[in-house]
Amino acid sequence: MLAVQDLQEIQESLKEALLVEKVNLDRLRKKVRQLQVIELGYRQCYAVAPVATDGGENNLSLEPINVEIVRVVDSDGRVHFQDFLPLSGDPEKLGEKLFQEVPILRKLIQELGLSDWRELSYLYFSIKDQPDPETILAISDTRRFIKVLRDILEWAALVELAFQSSQPVFLLIRDGLLRTKFIKKQIFPRLVEVFKRAYDTHKAMIVGVAKRSKALNYLSLALTMEGIFDRWAPCFAEVPPELEQEAYTWAHTWMEGQCFGRLHLVKLVEGRDALILPIDIPEWLMPRRKEVFEYLAETAKSSYPVPGYPYPLIRAHENANLSGLEMEIISDLMSKALVEGVDIDDKEKIVRYITLGKGLIKGGTRHSE
């Protein structure tokens, strides 16, 4: 236990350290005072958001058997992708199969003008690309493959939707900022051109909405102390690139090459303490940014259970993740498929194992002592 003297020494030491750090806060407060805050109204539009299942939310496990359920569903309930992926599978074979058979992945490769899916992203590294066997193992396992695949599938669904709508005012909402680490830096500009073409030909606008970001975390205390968003009306302010760059130790990766969004902090609904979101808007929409944010504000003004968050994203997450009953049904189907795939002598053992396991989990099986 710390003695009183120790606590006094700690307090003095903390004061000295905080005095040094306060210089950074004062400097940042001076910078955020210069942000231009623009108030917003509301405009109606057709908005849609595709979302992939969260990692670990939808999986089936009966050790050592593990299957990941990957789904991409949009806010209108359209399923763009759904499959059961074995976690012990070969990532390269899995990639080969998916990019040949899944329409939205084939379309993505076609729109980007690629001849091989391996050119697209960091889904798989061959020995030629990276000679270190341990690194190969770390970056090429199936769990990592699926994590990258989710991001690629969301981009693929956005590309598909961008060329489909005939709505006069059409807003695509990405779940996350308009940037990624998973598409190769030399390929990413092609993806940017695809969305620019979709805007030119189909008027498909796109924004990227995140729940959090390092830039917002970095600026939040200074913003609060200066009362930058302390007003009732919905509003936004652009974050200058040099100010955003201060928040990242790897800004050259996150803000250059694999990014096509200009970062804004946006309050989409009324209220002095309403939610503030980091939102990316592409360069070609900057002349219309107030209009675009007003379309987005319309989608958020009656959202539930997160007030101020775009409802299409909330709805897409609800659609993508399977409910408890749905998971029960799929789990039963998995059990049935497993039983059908073993020798007759093992069927009864597996059924008993699964039944016992379910009973123990639900608390329905009791053992007499």
Short mmCIF file of C-alpha atoms in Angstrom, two decimals:
data_model
loop_
_atom_site.label_atom_id
_atom_site.label_comp_id
_atom_site.label_asym_id
_atom_site.label_seq_id
_atom_site.Cartn_x
_atom_site.Cartn_y
_atom_site.Cartn_z
CA MET A 1 0.00 0.00 0.00
CA LEU A 2 1.21 3.50 -0.87
CA ALA A 3 2.19 5.70 2.05
CA VAL A 4 0.94 9.30 2.35
CA GLN A 5 4.41 10.54 1.45
CA ASP A 6 4.43 8.36 -1.67
CA LEU A 7 1.07 9.81 -2.74
CA GLN A 8 2.34 13.34 -2.31
CA GLU A 9 5.40 12.58 -4.41
CA ILE A 10 3.22 10.97 -7.09
CA GLN A 11 0.92 13.99 -7.14
CA GLU A 12 3.84 16.40 -7.54
CA SER A 13 5.34 14.25 -10.29
CA LEU A 14 2.00 14.13 -12.10
CA LYS A 15 1.63 17.90 -11.88
CA GLU A 16 5.04 18.42 -13.46
CA ALA A 17 4.25 15.98 -16.29
CA LEU A 18 0.81 17.52 -16.93
CA LEU A 19 2.26 21.03 -17.09
CA VAL A 20 4.46 19.88 -19.95
CA GLU A 21 1.55 18.13 -21.71
CA LYS A 22 -0.80 21.10 -21.20
CA VAL A 23 1.24 22.97 -23.79
CA ASN A 24 -0.07 20.50 -26.39
CA LEU A 25 -3.66 21.02 -25.25
CA ASP A 26 -3.32 24.80 -25.39
CA ARG A 27 -1.82 24.57 -28.89
CA LEU A 28 -4.64 22.27 -30.04
CA ARG A 29 -7.33 24.52 -28.56
CA LYS A 30 -5.93 27.40 -30.55
CA LYS A 31 -6.14 25.32 -33.74
CA VAL A 32 -9.70 24.06 -33.25
CA ARG A 33 -10.89 27.64 -32.68
CA GLN A 34 -10.14 28.19 -36.35
CA LEU A 35 -12.50 25.44 -37.52
CA GLN A 36 -15.41 26.72 -39.56
CA VAL A 37 -18.69 25.25 -38.31
CA ILE A 38 -21.60 25.15 -40.77
CA GLU A 39 -25.15 24.42 -39.67
CA LEU A 40 -27.29 21.84 -41.47
CA GLY A 41 -30.92 21.31 -42.39
CA TYR A 42 -32.58 18.12 -43.62
CA ARG A 43 -33.17 16.80 -47.17
CA GLN A 44 -34.85 13.59 -48.19
CA CYS A 45 -33.10 11.01 -50.36
CA TYR A 46 -32.83 7.29 -50.99
CA ALA A 47 -29.97 5.98 -48.87
CA VAL A 48 -28.61 2.46 -48.61
CA ALA A 49 -25.77 0.87 -46.64
CA PRO A 50 -24.24 -2.61 -46.99
CA VAL A 51 -22.62 -4.23 -43.95
CA ALA A 52 -20.67 -7.45 -43.44
CA THR A 53 -21.16 -9.59 -40.35
CA ASP A 54 -18.91 -8.63 -37.46
CA GLY A 55 -16.02 -11.01 -36.87
CA GLY A 56 -16.90 -13.52 -34.18
CA GLU A 57 -20.59 -12.56 -34.11
CA ASN A 58 -21.71 -15.37 -36.40
CA ASN A 59 -19.69 -18.55 -36.08
CA LEU A 60 -20.25 -22.23 -35.41
CA SER A 61 -17.86 -24.08 -33.19
CA LEU A 62 -17.70 -27.70 -32.12
CA GLU A 63 -14.00 -28.04 -31.34
CA PRO A 64 -11.89 -28.74 -33.27
CA ILE A 65 -14.45 -27.89 -35.98
CA ASN A 66 -14.90 -24.15 -36.59
CA VAL A 67 -16.97 -22.51 -39.32
CA GLU A 68 -17.31 -18.76 -39.87
CA ILE A 69 -20.57 -17.41 -41.30
CA VAL A 70 -19.87 -14.44 -43.57
CA ARG A 71 -22.82 -12.38 -44.73
CA VAL A 72 -23.08 -9.04 -46.52
CA VAL A 73 -26.56 -7.57 -46.31
CA ASP A 74 -27.75 -4.05 -47.04
CA SER A 75 -30.25 -1.86 -45.22
CA ASP A 76 -33.01 -2.89 -47.63
CA GLY A 77 -32.50 -6.55 -46.69
CA ARG A 78 -30.77 -7.64 -49.91
CA VAL A 79 -28.21 -10.38 -49.31
CA HIS A 80 -25.14 -9.68 -51.46
CA PHE A 81 -23.09 -12.58 -50.09
CA GLN A 82 -23.54 -15.46 -47.69
CA ASP A 83 -21.31 -18.46 -47.17
CA PHE A 84 -19.90 -20.79 -44.54
CA LEU A 85 -16.11 -20.68 -44.50
CA PRO A 86 -14.01 -23.38 -42.78
CA LEU A 87 -11.31 -21.86 -40.61
CA SER A 88 -8.85 -24.65 -41.37
CA GLY A 89 -9.20 -24.20 -45.13
CA ASP A 90 -6.44 -23.15 -47.50
CA PRO A 91 -6.72 -19.36 -48.02
CA GLU A 92 -5.49 -19.49 -51.63
CA LYS A 93 -7.95 -22.22 -52.63
CA LEU A 94 -10.73 -20.38 -50.83
CA GLY A 95 -9.88 -17.14 -52.63
CA GLU A 96 -9.74 -18.91 -55.98
CA LYS A 97 -13.20 -20.40 -55.41
CA LEU A 98 -14.84 -17.20 -54.15
CA PHE A 99 -13.51 -14.89 -56.85
CA GLN A 100 -14.67 -17.33 -59.53
CA GLU A 101 -18.12 -18.04 -58.12
CA VAL A 102 -19.31 -14.89 -56.30
CA PRO A 103 -20.90 -12.35 -58.69
CA ILE A 104 -20.04 -9.19 -56.72
CA LEU A 105 -16.39 -10.24 -56.42
CA ARG A 106 -16.20 -11.03 -60.13
CA LYS A 107 -17.73 -7.63 -60.90
CA LEU A 108 -15.25 -5.87 -58.62
CA ILE A 109 -12.29 -7.48 -60.38
CA GLN A 110 -13.82 -6.60 -63.75
CA GLU A 111 -14.49 -2.96 -62.84
CA LEU A 112 -10.92 -2.59 -61.58
CA GLY A 113 -9.51 -4.10 -64.78
CA LEU A 114 -7.62 -6.86 -62.96
CA SER A 115 -6.82 -10.27 -64.39
CA ASP A 116 -6.13 -12.03 -61.09
CA TRP A 117 -7.74 -11.60 -57.66
CA ARG A 118 -4.30 -11.79 -56.06
CA GLU A 119 -3.52 -8.36 -57.55
CA LEU A 120 -6.33 -6.76 -55.57
CA SER A 121 -5.42 -6.95 -51.93
CA TYR A 122 -3.51 -8.52 -49.10
CA LEU A 123 -5.79 -11.56 -48.96
CA TYR A 124 -2.90 -13.86 -49.71
CA PHE A 125 0.89 -13.67 -49.94
CA SER A 126 2.88 -16.27 -51.82
CA ILE A 127 6.35 -17.43 -50.83
CA LYS A 128 7.74 -15.45 -53.77
CA ASP A 129 6.33 -12.22 -52.36
CA GLN A 130 7.45 -12.82 -48.80
CA PRO A 131 10.24 -15.37 -48.19
CA ASP A 132 9.93 -15.45 -44.40
CA PRO A 133 7.88 -18.62 -43.57
CA GLU A 134 6.77 -17.29 -40.17
CA THR A 135 5.45 -14.10 -41.75
CA ILE A 136 3.66 -16.15 -44.39
CA LEU A 137 1.95 -18.15 -41.67
CA ALA A 138 0.93 -15.01 -39.78
CA ILE A 139 -0.58 -13.16 -42.73
CA SER A 140 -1.97 -16.01 -44.78
CA ASP A 141 -4.05 -17.97 -42.29
CA THR A 142 -7.76 -18.30 -42.91
CA ARG A 143 -8.86 -16.15 -39.97
CA ARG A 144 -6.93 -13.23 -41.37
CA PHE A 145 -8.17 -14.03 -44.86
CA ILE A 146 -11.77 -13.80 -43.66
CA LYS A 147 -11.10 -10.50 -41.87
CA VAL A 148 -9.73 -9.01 -45.10
CA LEU A 149 -12.47 -10.67 -47.14
CA ARG A 150 -15.20 -8.88 -45.14
CA ASP A 151 -13.71 -5.51 -46.07
CA ILE A 152 -13.35 -6.50 -49.74
CA LEU A 153 -16.94 -7.78 -49.82
CA GLU A 154 -18.28 -4.51 -48.43
CA TRP A 155 -16.42 -2.55 -51.12
CA ALA A 156 -17.72 -5.01 -53.73
CA ALA A 157 -21.32 -4.54 -52.53
CA LEU A 158 -20.91 -0.76 -52.66
CA VAL A 159 -19.64 -1.02 -56.26
CA GLU A 160 -22.59 -3.22 -57.21
CA LEU A 161 -25.11 -0.82 -55.64
CA ALA A 162 -23.45 2.25 -57.17
CA PHE A 163 -24.38 1.14 -60.68
CA GLN A 164 -27.84 -0.22 -59.89
CA SER A 165 -30.00 2.57 -58.55
CA SER A 166 -32.19 4.73 -60.76
CA GLN A 167 -33.21 7.01 -57.88
CA PRO A 168 -32.81 10.75 -58.60
CA VAL A 169 -31.06 11.32 -55.25
CA PHE A 170 -29.06 8.26 -54.23
CA LEU A 171 -26.68 8.09 -51.27
CA LEU A 172 -24.38 5.15 -50.55
CA ILE A 173 -23.19 4.90 -46.96
CA ARG A 174 -20.03 2.95 -46.19
CA ASP A 175 -19.68 1.46 -42.72
CA GLY A 176 -16.35 3.12 -41.95
CA LEU A 177 -14.29 5.88 -43.51
CA LEU A 178 -13.47 5.97 -47.24
CA ARG A 179 -10.10 4.34 -46.69
CA THR A 180 -8.69 0.86 -46.18
CA LYS A 181 -5.44 -0.93 -45.47
CA PHE A 182 -6.58 -4.09 -47.23
CA ILE A 183 -6.58 -3.00 -50.88
CA LYS A 184 -3.11 -2.59 -52.37
CA LYS A 185 -1.90 0.98 -52.62
CA GLN A 186 -1.29 0.78 -56.36
CA ILE A 187 -4.80 -0.62 -56.96
CA PHE A 188 -6.78 1.72 -54.70
CA PRO A 189 -6.83 4.66 -57.18
CA ARG A 190 -8.71 2.39 -59.60
CA LEU A 191 -11.40 1.84 -56.97
CA VAL A 192 -11.66 5.61 -56.53
CA GLU A 193 -12.20 5.99 -60.29
CA VAL A 194 -14.97 3.37 -60.20
CA PHE A 195 -16.96 5.39 -57.62
CA LYS A 196 -16.26 8.62 -59.52
CA ARG A 197 -17.62 6.98 -62.68
CA ALA A 198 -20.69 5.75 -60.79
CA TYR A 199 -21.33 9.34 -59.69
CA ASP A 200 -20.88 10.70 -63.21
CA THR A 201 -23.13 8.07 -64.83
CA HIS A 202 -25.65 7.11 -62.11
CA LYS A 203 -25.44 10.09 -59.71
CA ALA A 204 -24.47 7.69 -56.91
CA MET A 205 -23.03 9.73 -54.06
CA ILE A 206 -20.92 8.00 -51.42
CA VAL A 207 -19.86 8.89 -47.88
CA GLY A 208 -18.00 6.94 -45.22
CA VAL A 209 -19.34 7.05 -41.66
CA ALA A 210 -17.34 5.81 -38.68
CA LYS A 211 -18.39 5.53 -35.05
CA ARG A 212 -14.97 6.58 -33.87
CA SER A 213 -11.57 7.64 -35.18
CA LYS A 214 -8.18 8.54 -33.81
CA ALA A 215 -8.64 12.07 -35.13
CA LEU A 216 -11.89 12.55 -33.20
CA ASN A 217 -10.31 11.11 -30.03
CA TYR A 218 -7.33 13.42 -30.46
CA LEU A 219 -9.46 16.54 -30.91
CA SER A 220 -12.41 15.81 -28.62
CA LEU A 221 -11.09 17.43 -25.42
CA ALA A 222 -10.05 20.61 -27.21
CA LEU A 223 -13.38 20.70 -29.10
CA THR A 224 -15.31 20.36 -25.85
CA MET A 225 -13.32 23.01 -24.01
CA GLU A 226 -13.74 25.45 -26.88
CA GLY A 227 -17.46 24.61 -27.32
CA ILE A 228 -17.03 24.17 -31.06
CA PHE A 229 -20.18 22.04 -31.47
CA ASP A 230 -22.02 23.56 -28.51
CA ARG A 231 -25.06 24.62 -30.51
CA TRP A 232 -28.56 23.17 -30.95
CA ALA A 233 -28.62 22.76 -34.74
CA PRO A 234 -27.01 19.91 -36.69
CA CYS A 235 -23.66 21.10 -38.02
CA PHE A 236 -20.28 20.06 -39.41
CA ALA A 237 -16.67 21.18 -39.60
CA GLU A 238 -13.91 19.99 -41.91
CA VAL A 239 -10.75 18.72 -40.24
CA PRO A 240 -7.73 20.16 -42.06
CA PRO A 241 -5.37 17.37 -43.27
CA GLU A 242 -2.44 18.75 -41.28
CA LEU A 243 -4.54 18.66 -38.09
CA GLU A 244 -5.80 15.15 -38.81
CA GLN A 245 -2.24 14.02 -39.50
CA GLU A 246 -1.21 14.90 -35.96
CA ALA A 247 -3.51 12.16 -34.65
CA TYR A 248 -1.78 9.32 -36.51
CA THR A 249 1.68 7.88 -36.17
CA TRP A 250 1.11 6.27 -39.58
CA ALA A 251 -0.70 9.13 -41.36
CA HIS A 252 1.17 8.45 -44.59
CA THR A 253 -0.66 5.10 -44.80
CA TRP A 254 -4.08 6.12 -43.52
CA MET A 255 -4.38 9.46 -45.32
CA GLU A 256 -2.47 8.91 -48.56
CA GLY A 257 -2.76 6.31 -51.29
CA GLN A 258 -5.47 4.19 -49.65
CA CYS A 259 -7.90 7.00 -48.85
CA PHE A 260 -10.25 9.09 -50.97
CA GLY A 261 -12.14 10.96 -48.28
CA ARG A 262 -11.82 14.42 -46.76
CA LEU A 263 -12.51 14.07 -43.04
CA HIS A 264 -15.31 16.04 -41.39
CA LEU A 265 -16.76 15.98 -37.90
CA VAL A 266 -20.53 16.03 -38.21
CA LYS A 267 -23.44 16.33 -35.79
CA LEU A 268 -26.40 14.98 -37.75
CA VAL A 269 -29.22 15.76 -35.31
CA GLU A 270 -30.34 18.56 -33.03
CA GLY A 271 -29.02 18.82 -29.50
CA ARG A 272 -26.02 20.41 -27.81
CA ASP A 273 -24.73 17.03 -26.66
CA ALA A 274 -25.75 15.08 -29.80
CA LEU A 275 -23.46 12.43 -31.24
CA ILE A 276 -20.52 13.70 -33.32
CA LEU A 277 -19.36 11.36 -36.08
CA PRO A 278 -16.20 11.24 -38.22
CA ILE A 279 -17.39 11.25 -41.84
CA ASP A 280 -15.38 11.06 -45.06
CA ILE A 281 -16.62 12.71 -48.24
CA PRO A 282 -14.85 12.27 -51.60
CA GLU A 283 -13.14 15.16 -53.33
CA TRP A 284 -15.67 15.29 -56.17
CA LEU A 285 -18.54 15.83 -53.71
CA MET A 286 -16.86 18.66 -51.80
CA PRO A 287 -18.75 21.38 -53.75
CA ARG A 288 -22.01 19.66 -52.63
CA ARG A 289 -20.91 18.65 -49.15
CA LYS A 290 -23.55 20.65 -47.23
CA GLU A 291 -26.27 19.14 -49.41
CA VAL A 292 -24.82 15.63 -48.96
CA PHE A 293 -24.62 15.99 -45.18
CA GLU A 294 -28.24 17.18 -45.13
CA TYR A 295 -29.28 14.00 -46.95
CA LEU A 296 -27.34 12.02 -44.36
CA ALA A 297 -28.90 14.05 -41.51
CA GLU A 298 -32.37 13.08 -42.74
CA THR A 299 -31.47 9.39 -42.27
CA ALA A 300 -30.35 9.99 -38.67
CA LYS A 301 -32.96 12.28 -37.15
CA SER A 302 -35.23 9.45 -35.95
CA SER A 303 -32.67 6.66 -35.62
CA TYR A 304 -32.90 4.11 -32.81
CA PRO A 305 -31.28 2.81 -30.60
CA VAL A 306 -28.38 5.18 -31.35
CA PRO A 307 -29.78 8.72 -31.79
CA GLY A 308 -27.86 10.66 -34.40
CA TYR A 309 -26.42 7.61 -36.18
CA PRO A 310 -27.59 6.98 -39.78
CA TYR A 311 -30.50 4.55 -39.65
CA PRO A 312 -29.47 2.65 -42.83
CA LEU A 313 -26.29 1.55 -41.02
CA ILE A 314 -28.26 0.46 -37.96
CA ARG A 315 -30.68 -1.46 -40.18
CA ALA A 316 -27.87 -3.07 -42.20
CA HIS A 317 -26.17 -4.33 -39.03
CA GLU A 318 -29.46 -5.81 -37.84
CA ASN A 319 -29.93 -7.54 -41.19
CA ALA A 320 -26.36 -8.86 -41.41
CA ASN A 321 -26.12 -10.46 -37.97
CA LEU A 322 -28.18 -13.57 -37.41
CA SER A 323 -30.60 -13.71 -34.50
CA GLY A 324 -30.50 -16.28 -31.71
CA LEU A 325 -33.26 -18.36 -33.32
CA GLU A 326 -31.55 -18.26 -36.71
CA MET A 327 -28.27 -19.37 -35.16
CA GLU A 328 -30.09 -22.22 -33.37
CA ILE A 329 -31.51 -23.44 -36.68
CA ILE A 330 -28.14 -23.20 -38.45
CA SER A 331 -26.43 -24.91 -35.51
CA ASP A 332 -28.91 -27.79 -35.80
CA LEU A 333 -28.23 -28.01 -39.54
CA MET A 334 -24.49 -28.11 -38.81
CA SER A 335 -25.00 -30.94 -36.33
CA LYS A 336 -27.08 -32.86 -38.84
CA ALA A 337 -24.49 -32.39 -41.60
CA LEU A 338 -21.72 -33.53 -39.24
CA VAL A 339 -23.60 -36.68 -38.26
CA GLU A 340 -24.31 -37.50 -41.89
CA GLY A 341 -20.63 -37.21 -42.73
CA VAL A 342 -19.28 -39.86 -40.33
CA ASP A 343 -19.32 -43.64 -40.23
CA ILE A 344 -22.40 -45.30 -38.79
CA ASP A 345 -20.47 -46.44 -35.69
CA ASP A 346 -19.67 -42.81 -34.82
CA LYS A 347 -23.11 -41.32 -35.42
CA GLU A 348 -24.54 -42.21 -32.01
CA LYS A 349 -21.42 -40.95 -30.21
CA ILE A 350 -21.59 -37.57 -31.95
CA VAL A 351 -25.33 -37.20 -31.31
CA ARG A 352 -24.82 -37.95 -27.63
CA TYR A 353 -21.89 -35.52 -27.45
CA ILE A 354 -23.84 -32.70 -29.09
CA THR A 355 -26.97 -33.38 -27.02
CA LEU A 356 -25.00 -33.46 -23.78
CA GLY A 357 -23.19 -30.30 -24.74
CA LYS A 358 -26.44 -28.45 -25.46
CA GLY A 359 -27.95 -29.69 -22.21
CA LEU A 360 -25.00 -28.47 -20.19
CA ILE A 361 -25.01 -25.08 -21.95
CA LYS A 362 -28.72 -24.57 -21.37
CA GLY A 363 -28.59 -25.95 -17.85
CA GLY A 364 -31.06 -28.67 -18.75
CA THR A 365 -28.91 -31.69 -17.92
CA ARG A 366 -28.26 -32.62 -14.34
CA HIS A 367 -26.02 -35.37 -13.01
CA SER A 368 -26.94 -37.29 -9.87
CA GLU A 369 -24.20 -37.53 -7.31
#
